[in-house]
PDB file of C-alpha atoms and ligand atoms in Angstrom:
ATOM      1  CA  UNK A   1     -10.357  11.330 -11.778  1.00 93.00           C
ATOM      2  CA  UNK A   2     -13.690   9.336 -12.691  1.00 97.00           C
ATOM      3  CA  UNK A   3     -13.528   6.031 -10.892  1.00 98.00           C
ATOM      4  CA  UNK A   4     -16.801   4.691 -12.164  1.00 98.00           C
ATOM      5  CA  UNK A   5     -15.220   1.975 -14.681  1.00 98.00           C
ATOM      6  CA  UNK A   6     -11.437   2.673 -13.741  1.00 98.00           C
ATOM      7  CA  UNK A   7      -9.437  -0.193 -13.135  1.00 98.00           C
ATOM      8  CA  UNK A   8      -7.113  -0.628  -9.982  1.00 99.00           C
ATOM      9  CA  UNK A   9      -4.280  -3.024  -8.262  1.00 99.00           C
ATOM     10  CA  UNK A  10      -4.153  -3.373  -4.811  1.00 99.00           C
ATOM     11  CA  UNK A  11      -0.651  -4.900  -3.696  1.00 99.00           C
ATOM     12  CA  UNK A  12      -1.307  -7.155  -0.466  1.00 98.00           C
ATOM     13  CA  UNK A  13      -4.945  -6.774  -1.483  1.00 99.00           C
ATOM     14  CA  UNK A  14      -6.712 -10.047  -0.351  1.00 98.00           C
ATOM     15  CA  UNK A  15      -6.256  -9.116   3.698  1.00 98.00           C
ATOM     16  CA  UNK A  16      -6.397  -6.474   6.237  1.00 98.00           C
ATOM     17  CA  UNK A  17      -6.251  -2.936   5.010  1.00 98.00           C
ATOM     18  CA  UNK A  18      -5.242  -3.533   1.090  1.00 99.00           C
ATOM     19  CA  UNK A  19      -8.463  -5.931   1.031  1.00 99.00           C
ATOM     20  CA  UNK A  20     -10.699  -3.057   2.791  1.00 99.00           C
ATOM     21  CA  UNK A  21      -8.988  -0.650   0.145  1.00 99.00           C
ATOM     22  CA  UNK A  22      -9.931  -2.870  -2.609  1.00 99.00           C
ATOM     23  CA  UNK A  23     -13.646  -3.195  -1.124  1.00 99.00           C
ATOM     24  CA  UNK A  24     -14.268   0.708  -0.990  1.00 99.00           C
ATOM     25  CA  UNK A  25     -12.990   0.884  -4.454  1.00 99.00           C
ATOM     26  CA  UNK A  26     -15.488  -1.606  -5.647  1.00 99.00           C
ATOM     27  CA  UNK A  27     -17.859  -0.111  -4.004  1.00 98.00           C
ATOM     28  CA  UNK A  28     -17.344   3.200  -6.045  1.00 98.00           C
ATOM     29  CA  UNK A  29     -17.415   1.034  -9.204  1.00 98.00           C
ATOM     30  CA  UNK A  30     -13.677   0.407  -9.657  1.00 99.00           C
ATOM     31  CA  UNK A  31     -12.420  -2.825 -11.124  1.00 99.00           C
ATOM     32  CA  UNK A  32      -9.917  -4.325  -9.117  1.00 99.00           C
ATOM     33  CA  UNK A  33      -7.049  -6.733  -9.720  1.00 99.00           C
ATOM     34  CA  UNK A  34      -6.244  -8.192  -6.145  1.00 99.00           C
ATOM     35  CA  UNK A  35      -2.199  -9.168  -5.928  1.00 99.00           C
ATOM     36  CA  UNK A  36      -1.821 -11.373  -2.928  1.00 99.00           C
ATOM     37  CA  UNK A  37       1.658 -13.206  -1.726  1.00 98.00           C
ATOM     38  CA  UNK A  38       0.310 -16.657  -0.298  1.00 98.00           C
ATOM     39  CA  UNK A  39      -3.216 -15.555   0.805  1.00 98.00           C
ATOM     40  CA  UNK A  40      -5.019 -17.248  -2.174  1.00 98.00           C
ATOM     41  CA  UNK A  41      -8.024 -18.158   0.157  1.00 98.00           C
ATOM     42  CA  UNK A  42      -8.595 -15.187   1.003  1.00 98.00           C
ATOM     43  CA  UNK A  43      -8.055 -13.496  -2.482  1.00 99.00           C
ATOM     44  CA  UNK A  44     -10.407 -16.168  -4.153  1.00 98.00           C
ATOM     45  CA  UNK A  45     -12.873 -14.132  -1.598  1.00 98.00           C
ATOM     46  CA  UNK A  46     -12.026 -10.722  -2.542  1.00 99.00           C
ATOM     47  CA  UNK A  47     -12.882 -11.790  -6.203  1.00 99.00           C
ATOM     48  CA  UNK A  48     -15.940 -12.837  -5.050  1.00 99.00           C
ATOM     49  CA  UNK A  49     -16.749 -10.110  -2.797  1.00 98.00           C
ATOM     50  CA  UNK A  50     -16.222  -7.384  -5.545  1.00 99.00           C
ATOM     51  CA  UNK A  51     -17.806  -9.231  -8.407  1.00 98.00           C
ATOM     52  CA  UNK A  52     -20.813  -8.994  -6.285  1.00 98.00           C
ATOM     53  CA  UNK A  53     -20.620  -5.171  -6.055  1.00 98.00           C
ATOM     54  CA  UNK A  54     -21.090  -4.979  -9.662  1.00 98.00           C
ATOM     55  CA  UNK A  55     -17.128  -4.443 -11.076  1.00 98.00           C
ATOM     56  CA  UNK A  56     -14.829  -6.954 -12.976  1.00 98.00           C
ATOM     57  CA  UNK A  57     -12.153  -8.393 -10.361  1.00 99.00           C
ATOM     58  CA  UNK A  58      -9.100 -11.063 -10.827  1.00 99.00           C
ATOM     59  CA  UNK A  59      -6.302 -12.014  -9.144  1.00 99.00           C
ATOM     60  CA  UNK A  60      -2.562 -12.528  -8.894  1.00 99.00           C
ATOM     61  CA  UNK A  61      -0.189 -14.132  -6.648  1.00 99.00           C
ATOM     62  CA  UNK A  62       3.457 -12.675  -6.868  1.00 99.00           C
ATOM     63  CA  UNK A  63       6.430 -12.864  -4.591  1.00 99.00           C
ATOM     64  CA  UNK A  64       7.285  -9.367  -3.887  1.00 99.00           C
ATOM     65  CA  UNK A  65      10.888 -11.112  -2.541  1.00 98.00           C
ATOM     66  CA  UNK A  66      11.328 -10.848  -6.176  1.00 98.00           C
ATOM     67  CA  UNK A  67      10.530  -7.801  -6.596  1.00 98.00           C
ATOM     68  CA  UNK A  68      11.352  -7.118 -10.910  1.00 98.00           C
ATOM     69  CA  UNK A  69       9.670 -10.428 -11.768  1.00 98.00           C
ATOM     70  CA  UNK A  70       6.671 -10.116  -9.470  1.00 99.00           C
ATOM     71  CA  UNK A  71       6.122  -6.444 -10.820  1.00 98.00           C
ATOM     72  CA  UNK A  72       5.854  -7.339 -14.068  1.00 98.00           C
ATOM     73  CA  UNK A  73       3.882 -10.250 -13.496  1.00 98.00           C
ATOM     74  CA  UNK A  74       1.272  -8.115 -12.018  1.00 99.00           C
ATOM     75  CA  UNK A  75       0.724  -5.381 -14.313  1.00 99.00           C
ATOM     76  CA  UNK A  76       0.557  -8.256 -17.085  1.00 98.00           C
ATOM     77  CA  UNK A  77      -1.897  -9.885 -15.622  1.00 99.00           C
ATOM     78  CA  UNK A  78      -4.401  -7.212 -14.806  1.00 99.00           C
ATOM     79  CA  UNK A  79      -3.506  -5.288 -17.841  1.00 98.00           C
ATOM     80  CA  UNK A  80      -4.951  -8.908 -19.357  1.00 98.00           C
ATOM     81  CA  UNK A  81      -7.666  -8.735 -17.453  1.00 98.00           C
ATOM     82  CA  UNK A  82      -9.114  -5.796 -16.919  1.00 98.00           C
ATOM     83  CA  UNK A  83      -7.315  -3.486 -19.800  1.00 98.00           C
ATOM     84  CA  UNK A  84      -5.611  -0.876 -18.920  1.00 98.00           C
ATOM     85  CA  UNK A  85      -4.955   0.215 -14.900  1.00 98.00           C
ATOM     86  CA  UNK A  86      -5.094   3.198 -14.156  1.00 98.00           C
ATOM     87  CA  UNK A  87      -5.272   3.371 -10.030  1.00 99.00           C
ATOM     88  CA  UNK A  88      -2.026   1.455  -8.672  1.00 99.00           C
ATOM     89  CA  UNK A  89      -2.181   1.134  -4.642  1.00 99.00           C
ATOM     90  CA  UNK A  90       1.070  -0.231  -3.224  1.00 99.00           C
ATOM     91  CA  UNK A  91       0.152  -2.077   0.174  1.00 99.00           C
ATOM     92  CA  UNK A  92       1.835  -4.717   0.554  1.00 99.00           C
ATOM     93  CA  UNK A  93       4.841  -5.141   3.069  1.00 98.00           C
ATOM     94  CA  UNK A  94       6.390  -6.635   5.797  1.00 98.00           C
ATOM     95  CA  UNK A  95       6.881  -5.295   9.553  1.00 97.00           C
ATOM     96  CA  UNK A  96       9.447  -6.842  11.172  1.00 96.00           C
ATOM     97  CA  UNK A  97      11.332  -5.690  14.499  1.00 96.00           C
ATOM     98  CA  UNK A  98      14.923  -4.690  14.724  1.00 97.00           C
ATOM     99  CA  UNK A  99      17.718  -3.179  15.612  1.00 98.00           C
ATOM    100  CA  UNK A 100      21.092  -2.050  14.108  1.00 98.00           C
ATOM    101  CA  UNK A 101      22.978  -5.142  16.144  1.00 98.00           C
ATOM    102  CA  UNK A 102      20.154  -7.486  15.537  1.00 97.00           C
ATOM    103  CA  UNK A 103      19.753  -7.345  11.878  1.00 98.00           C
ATOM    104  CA  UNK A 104      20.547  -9.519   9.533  1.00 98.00           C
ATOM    105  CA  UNK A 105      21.619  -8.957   5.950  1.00 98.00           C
ATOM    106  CA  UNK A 106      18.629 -11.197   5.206  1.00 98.00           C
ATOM    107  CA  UNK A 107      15.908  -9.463   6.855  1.00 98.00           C
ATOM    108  CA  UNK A 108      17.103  -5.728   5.779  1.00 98.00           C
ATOM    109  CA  UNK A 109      17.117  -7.617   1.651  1.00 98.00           C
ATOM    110  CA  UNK A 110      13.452  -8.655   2.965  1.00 98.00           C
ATOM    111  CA  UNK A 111      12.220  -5.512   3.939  1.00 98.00           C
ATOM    112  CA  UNK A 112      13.864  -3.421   1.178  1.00 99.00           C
ATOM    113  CA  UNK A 113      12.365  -5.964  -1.631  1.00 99.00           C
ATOM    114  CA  UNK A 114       8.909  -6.120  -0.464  1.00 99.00           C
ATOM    115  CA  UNK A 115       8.392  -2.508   0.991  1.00 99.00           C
ATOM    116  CA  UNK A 116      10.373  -0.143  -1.322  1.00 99.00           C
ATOM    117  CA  UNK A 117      11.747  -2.341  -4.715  1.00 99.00           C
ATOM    118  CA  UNK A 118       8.463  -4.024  -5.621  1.00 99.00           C
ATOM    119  CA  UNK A 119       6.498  -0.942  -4.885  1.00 99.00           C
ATOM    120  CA  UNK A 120       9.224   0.838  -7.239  1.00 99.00           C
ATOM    121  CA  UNK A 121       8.988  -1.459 -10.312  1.00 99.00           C
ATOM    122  CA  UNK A 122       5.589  -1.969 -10.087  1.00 99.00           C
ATOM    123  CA  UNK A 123       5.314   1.905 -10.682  1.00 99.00           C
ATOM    124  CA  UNK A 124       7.603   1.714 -13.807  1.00 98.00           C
ATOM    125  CA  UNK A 125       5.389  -1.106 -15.185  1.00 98.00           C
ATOM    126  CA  UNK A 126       2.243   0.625 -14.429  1.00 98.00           C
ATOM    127  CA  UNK A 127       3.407   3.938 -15.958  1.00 98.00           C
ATOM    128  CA  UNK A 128       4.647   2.236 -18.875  1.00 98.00           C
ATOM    129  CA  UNK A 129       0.867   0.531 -19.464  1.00 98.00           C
ATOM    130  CA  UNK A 130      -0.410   3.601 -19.136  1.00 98.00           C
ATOM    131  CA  UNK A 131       1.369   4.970 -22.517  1.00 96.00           C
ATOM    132  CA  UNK A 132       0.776   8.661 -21.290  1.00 97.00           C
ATOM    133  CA  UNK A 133      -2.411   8.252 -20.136  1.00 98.00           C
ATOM    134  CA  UNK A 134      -3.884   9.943 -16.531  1.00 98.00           C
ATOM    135  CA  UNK A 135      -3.728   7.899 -13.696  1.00 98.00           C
ATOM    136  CA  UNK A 136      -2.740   8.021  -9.652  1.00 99.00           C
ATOM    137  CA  UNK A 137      -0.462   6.021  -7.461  1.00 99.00           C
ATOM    138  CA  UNK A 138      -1.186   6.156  -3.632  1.00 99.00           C
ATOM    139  CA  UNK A 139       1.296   4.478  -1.516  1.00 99.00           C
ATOM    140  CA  UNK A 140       0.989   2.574   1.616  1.00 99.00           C
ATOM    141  CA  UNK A 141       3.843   4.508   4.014  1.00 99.00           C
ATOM    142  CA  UNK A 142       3.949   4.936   7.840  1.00 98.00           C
ATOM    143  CA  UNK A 143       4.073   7.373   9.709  1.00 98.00           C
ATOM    144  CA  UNK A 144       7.407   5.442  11.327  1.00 97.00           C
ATOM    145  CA  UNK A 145       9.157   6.897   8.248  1.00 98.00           C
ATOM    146  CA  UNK A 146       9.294  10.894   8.577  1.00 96.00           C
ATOM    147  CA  UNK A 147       9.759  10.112  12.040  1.00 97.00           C
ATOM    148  CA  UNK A 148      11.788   7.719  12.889  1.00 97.00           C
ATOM    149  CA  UNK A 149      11.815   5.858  16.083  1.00 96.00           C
ATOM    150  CA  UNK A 150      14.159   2.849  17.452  1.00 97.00           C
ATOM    151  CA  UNK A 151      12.807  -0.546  17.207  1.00 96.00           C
ATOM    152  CA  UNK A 152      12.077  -1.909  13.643  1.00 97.00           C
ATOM    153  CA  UNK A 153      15.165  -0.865  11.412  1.00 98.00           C
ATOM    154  CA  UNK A 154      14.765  -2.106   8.143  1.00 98.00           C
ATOM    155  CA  UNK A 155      11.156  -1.561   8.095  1.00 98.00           C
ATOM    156  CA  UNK A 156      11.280   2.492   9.206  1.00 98.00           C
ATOM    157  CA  UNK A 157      14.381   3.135   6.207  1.00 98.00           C
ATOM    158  CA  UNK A 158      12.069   1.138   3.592  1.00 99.00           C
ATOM    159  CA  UNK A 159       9.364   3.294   4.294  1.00 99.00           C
ATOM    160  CA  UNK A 160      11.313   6.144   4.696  1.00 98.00           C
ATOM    161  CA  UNK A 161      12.537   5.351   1.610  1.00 99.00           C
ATOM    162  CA  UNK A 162       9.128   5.042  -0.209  1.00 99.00           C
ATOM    163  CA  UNK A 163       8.376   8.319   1.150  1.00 99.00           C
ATOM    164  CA  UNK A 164      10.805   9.651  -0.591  1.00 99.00           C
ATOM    165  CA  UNK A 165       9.836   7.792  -3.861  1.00 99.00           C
ATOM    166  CA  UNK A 166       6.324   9.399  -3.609  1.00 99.00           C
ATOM    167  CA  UNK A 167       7.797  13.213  -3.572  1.00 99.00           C
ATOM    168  CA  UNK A 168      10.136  12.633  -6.129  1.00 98.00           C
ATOM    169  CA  UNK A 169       7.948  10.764  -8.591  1.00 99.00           C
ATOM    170  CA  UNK A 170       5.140  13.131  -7.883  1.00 99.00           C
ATOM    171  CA  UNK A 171       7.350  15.316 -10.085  1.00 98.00           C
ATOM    172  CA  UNK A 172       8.543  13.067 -12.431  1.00 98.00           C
ATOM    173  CA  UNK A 173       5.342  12.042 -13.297  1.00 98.00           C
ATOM    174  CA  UNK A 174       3.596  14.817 -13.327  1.00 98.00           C
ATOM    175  CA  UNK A 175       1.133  15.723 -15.294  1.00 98.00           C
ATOM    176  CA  UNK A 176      -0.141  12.613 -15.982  1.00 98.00           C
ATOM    177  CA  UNK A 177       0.167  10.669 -13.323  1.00 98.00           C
ATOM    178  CA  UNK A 178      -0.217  11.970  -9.788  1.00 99.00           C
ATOM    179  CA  UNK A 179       1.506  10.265  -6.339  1.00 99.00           C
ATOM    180  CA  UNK A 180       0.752  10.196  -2.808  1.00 99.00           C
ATOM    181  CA  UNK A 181       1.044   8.227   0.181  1.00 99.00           C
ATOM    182  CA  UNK A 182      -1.231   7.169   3.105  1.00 99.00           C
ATOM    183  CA  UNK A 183       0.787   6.859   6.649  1.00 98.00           C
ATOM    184  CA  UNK A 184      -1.210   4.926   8.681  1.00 98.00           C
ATOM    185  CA  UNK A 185      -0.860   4.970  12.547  1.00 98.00           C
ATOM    186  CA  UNK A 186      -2.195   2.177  14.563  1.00 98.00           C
ATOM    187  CA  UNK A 187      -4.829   0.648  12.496  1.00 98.00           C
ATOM    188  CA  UNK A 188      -4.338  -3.036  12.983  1.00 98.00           C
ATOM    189  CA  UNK A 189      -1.851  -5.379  15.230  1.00 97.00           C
ATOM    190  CA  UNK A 190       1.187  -6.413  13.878  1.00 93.00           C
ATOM    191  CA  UNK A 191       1.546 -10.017  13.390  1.00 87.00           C
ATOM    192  CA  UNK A 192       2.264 -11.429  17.096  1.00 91.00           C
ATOM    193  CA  UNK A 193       1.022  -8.198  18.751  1.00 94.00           C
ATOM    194  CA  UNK A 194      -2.245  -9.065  21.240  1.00 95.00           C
ATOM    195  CA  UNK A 195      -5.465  -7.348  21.261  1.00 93.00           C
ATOM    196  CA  UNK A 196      -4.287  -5.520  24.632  1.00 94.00           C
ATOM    197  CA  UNK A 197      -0.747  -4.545  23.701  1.00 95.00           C
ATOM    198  CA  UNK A 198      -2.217  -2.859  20.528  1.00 96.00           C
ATOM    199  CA  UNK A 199      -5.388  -0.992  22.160  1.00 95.00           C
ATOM    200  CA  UNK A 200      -2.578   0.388  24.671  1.00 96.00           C
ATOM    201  CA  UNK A 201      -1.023   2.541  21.297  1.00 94.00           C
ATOM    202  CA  UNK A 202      -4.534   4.307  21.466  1.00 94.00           C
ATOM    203  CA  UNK A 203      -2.949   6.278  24.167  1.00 94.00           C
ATOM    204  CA  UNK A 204      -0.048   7.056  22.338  1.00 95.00           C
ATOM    205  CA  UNK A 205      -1.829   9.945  19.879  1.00 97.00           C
ATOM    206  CA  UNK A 206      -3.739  12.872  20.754  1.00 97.00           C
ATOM    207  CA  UNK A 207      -7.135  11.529  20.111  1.00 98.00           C
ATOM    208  CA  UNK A 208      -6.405   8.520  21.960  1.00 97.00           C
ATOM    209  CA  UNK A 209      -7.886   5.784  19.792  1.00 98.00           C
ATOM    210  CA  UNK A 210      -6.713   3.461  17.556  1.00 98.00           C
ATOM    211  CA  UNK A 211      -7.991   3.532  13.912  1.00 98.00           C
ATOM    212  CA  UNK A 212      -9.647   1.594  11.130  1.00 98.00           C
ATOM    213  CA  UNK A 213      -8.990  -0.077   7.352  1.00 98.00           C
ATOM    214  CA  UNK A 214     -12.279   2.010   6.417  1.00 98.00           C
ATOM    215  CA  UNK A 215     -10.411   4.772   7.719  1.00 98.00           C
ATOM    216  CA  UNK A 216      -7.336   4.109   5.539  1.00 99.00           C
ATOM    217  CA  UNK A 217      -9.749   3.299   2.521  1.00 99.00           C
ATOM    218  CA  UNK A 218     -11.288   6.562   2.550  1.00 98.00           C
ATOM    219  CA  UNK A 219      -8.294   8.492   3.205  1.00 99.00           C
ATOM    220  CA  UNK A 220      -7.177   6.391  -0.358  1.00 99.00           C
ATOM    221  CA  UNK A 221     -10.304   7.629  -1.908  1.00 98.00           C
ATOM    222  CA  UNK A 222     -10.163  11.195  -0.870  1.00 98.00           C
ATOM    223  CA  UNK A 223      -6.410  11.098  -2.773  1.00 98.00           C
ATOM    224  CA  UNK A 224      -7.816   9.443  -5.654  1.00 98.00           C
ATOM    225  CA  UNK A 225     -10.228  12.058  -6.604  1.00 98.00           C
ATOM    226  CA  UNK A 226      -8.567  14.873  -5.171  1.00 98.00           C
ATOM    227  CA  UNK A 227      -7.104  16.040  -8.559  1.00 98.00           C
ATOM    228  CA  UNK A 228      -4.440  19.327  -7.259  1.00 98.00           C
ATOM    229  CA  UNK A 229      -3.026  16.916  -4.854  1.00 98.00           C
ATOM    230  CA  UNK A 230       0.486  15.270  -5.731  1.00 99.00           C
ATOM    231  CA  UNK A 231       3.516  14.042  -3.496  1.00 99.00           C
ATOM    232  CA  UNK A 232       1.635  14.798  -0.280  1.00 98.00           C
ATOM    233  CA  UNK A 233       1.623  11.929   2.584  1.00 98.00           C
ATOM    234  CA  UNK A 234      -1.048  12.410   4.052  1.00 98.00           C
ATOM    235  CA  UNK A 235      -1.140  10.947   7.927  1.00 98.00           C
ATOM    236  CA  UNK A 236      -4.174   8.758   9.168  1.00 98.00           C
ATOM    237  CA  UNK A 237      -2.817   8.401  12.771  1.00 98.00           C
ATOM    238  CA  UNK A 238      -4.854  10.455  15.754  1.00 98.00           C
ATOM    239  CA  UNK A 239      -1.657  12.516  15.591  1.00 98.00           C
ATOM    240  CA  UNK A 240       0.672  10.201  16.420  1.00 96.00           C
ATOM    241  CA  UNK A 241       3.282  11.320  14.648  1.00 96.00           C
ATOM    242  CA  UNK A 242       3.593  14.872  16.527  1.00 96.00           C
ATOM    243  CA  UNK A 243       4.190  13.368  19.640  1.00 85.00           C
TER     244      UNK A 243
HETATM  245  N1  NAP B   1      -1.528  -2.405  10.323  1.00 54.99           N
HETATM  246  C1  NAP B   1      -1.220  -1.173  10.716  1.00 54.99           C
HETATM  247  O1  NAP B   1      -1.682  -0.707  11.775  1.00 54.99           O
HETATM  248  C2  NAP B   1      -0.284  -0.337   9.878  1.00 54.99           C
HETATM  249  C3  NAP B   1       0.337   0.776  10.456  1.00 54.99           C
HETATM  250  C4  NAP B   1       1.201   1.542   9.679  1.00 54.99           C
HETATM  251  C5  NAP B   1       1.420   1.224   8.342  1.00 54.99           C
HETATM  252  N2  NAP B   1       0.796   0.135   7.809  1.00 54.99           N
HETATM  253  C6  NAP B   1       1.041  -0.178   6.399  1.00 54.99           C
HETATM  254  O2  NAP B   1      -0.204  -0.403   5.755  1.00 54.99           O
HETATM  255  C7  NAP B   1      -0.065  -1.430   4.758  1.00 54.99           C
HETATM  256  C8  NAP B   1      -1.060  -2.538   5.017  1.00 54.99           C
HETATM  257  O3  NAP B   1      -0.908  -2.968   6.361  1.00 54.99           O
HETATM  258  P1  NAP B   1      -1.464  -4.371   6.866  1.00 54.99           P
HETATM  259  O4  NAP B   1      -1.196  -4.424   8.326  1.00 54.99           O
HETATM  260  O5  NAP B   1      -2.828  -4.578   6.339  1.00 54.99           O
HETATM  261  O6  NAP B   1      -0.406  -5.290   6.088  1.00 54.99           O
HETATM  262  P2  NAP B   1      -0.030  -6.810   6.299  1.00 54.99           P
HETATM  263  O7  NAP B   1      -1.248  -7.577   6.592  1.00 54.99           O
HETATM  264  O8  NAP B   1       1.094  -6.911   7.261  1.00 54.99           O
HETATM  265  O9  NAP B   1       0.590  -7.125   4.884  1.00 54.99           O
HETATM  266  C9  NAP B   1      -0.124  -6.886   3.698  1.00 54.99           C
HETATM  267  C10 NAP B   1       0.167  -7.941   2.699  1.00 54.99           C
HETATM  268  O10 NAP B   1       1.493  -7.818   2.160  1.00 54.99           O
HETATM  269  C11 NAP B   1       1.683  -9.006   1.438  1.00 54.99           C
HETATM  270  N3  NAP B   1       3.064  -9.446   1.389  1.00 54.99           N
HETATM  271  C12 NAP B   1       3.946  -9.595   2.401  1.00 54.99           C
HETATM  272  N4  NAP B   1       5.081 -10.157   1.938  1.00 54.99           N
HETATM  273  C13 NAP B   1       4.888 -10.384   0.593  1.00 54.99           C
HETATM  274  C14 NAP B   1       5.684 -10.956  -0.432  1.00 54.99           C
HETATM  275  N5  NAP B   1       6.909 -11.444  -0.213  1.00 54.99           N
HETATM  276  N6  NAP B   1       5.149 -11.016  -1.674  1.00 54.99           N
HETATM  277  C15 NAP B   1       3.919 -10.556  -1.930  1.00 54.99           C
HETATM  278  N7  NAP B   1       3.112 -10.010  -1.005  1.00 54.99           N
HETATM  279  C16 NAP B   1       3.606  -9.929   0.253  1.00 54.99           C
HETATM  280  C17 NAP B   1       0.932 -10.119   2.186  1.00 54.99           C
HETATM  281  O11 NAP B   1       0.103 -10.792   1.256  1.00 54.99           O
HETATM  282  P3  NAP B   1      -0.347 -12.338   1.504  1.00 54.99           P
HETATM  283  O12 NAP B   1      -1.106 -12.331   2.804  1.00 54.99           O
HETATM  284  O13 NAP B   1      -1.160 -12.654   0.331  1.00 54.99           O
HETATM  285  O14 NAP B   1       0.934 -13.138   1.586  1.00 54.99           O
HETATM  286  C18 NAP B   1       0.146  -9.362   3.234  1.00 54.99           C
HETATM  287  O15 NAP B   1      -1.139  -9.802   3.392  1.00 54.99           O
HETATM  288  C19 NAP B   1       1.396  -1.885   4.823  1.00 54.99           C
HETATM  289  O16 NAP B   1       2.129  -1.212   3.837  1.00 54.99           O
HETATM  290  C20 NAP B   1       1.839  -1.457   6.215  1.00 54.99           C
HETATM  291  O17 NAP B   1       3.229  -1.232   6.303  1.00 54.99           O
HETATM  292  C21 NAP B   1      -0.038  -0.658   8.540  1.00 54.99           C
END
């Protein structure tokens, strides 16, 4: 894949690691449509920030709680924009803790609209744009989701679940369109989580260090251009998840 002149969506884009993907793809020359949920500040920026590497970027809020609506509402509006996409980056999520007692009906609908429905219709929008055309999906997964450990319910089965989605639609969309997924390990801290308690997961992987969004961003990159690659997750974690 040539990304000189491609165009891209980053989901979650305007923050933290979907706004470091979105930089590194500017950076290569890739116009980039930033979706954000209520980070608008911050997504003005990103506009800003990548316009001033050189490549056409726009924005577009969407409520991934709706997950059919906000999907189409994307694609729209960068397929407006920009023409037609042909990089799609799912990011966005939530991460919230749980158990099987301790969750609610509410938060499980949360986790499964923002992390594994929006990420699914924004695919079937973004292959239908496409109209046969080449192109590559690379989704945001965890680590958390081939193996599973207690503590955040609904989050691990929604990404569990959008493991899943890569494989399979690595083969249903093959030739065209080739999918992956990036499972990050401890990159940033959760929302909540202090500097301390998340340097202590450095000595939960082999290499004993935490990671990086530039990290993540290249790993997104490397999937990108690597063109016999399809349906592979491929783990950014200091080996985390063989532990
Ligand atoms: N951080 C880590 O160490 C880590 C580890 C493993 C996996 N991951 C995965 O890597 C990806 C990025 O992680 P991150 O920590 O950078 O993510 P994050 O900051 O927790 O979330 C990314 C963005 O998702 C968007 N979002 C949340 N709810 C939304 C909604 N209802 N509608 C639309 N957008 C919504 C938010 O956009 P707005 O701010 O605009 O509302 C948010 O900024 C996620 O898929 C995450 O699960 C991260």
């Amino acid at each position: 894949m040539i990304l000189t002149g491609a165009s891209a969506i980053v989901t979650g884009g305007a923050v933290r690691i979907g706004r470091e993907i979105g930089r590194h793809l500017a950076q290569v020359g890739v116009n980039v449509c930033v979706h954000y949920g209520s980070s608008q500040t911050e997504a003005d920026s990103a506009v800003a920030e990548f316009e001033a590497l050189g490549v056409r970027a726009t924005s577009v809020s969407a409520n991934f709680a709706e997950p059919v609506t906000a999907a189409n509402q994307v694609v729209e509006h960068a397929t407006r924009e920009l023409g037609p996409i042909s990089i799609l980056i799912n990011s966005a999520a939530i991460f919230e803790s749980g158990t099987l007692s301790d969750t609610d009906e509410q938060s499980w609908d949360r986790h499964m609209n923002i992390n594994l429905k929006a990420p699914f219709f924004v695919t079937q929008a973004f292959q239908q744009q496409l109209n046969g055309q080449s192109g590559a999906v690379v989704n945001i997964v965890d680590w958390r989701g081939e193996k599973p450990v207690p503590g955040q319910v609904a989050y691990t089965i929604s990404k569990a679940g959008l493991i899943a989605q890569t494989k399979l639609l690595a083969q249903e969309l093959g030739p065209q369109i080739r999918v992956n997924g990036i499972a990050p390990g401890a990159i940033l801290p959760a929302p909540g989580e202090s500097e301390l308690d998340f340097q202590q997961k450095a000595s939960l992987n082999p290499l004993q260090t935490t990671g990086s969004p530039s990290q993540i961003a290249e790993a997104t990159l490397y999937l990108l251009l690597s063109e016999f690659v399809t349906g592979e997750i491929l783990h950014v974690t200091g080996g985390q998840q063989l532990s």
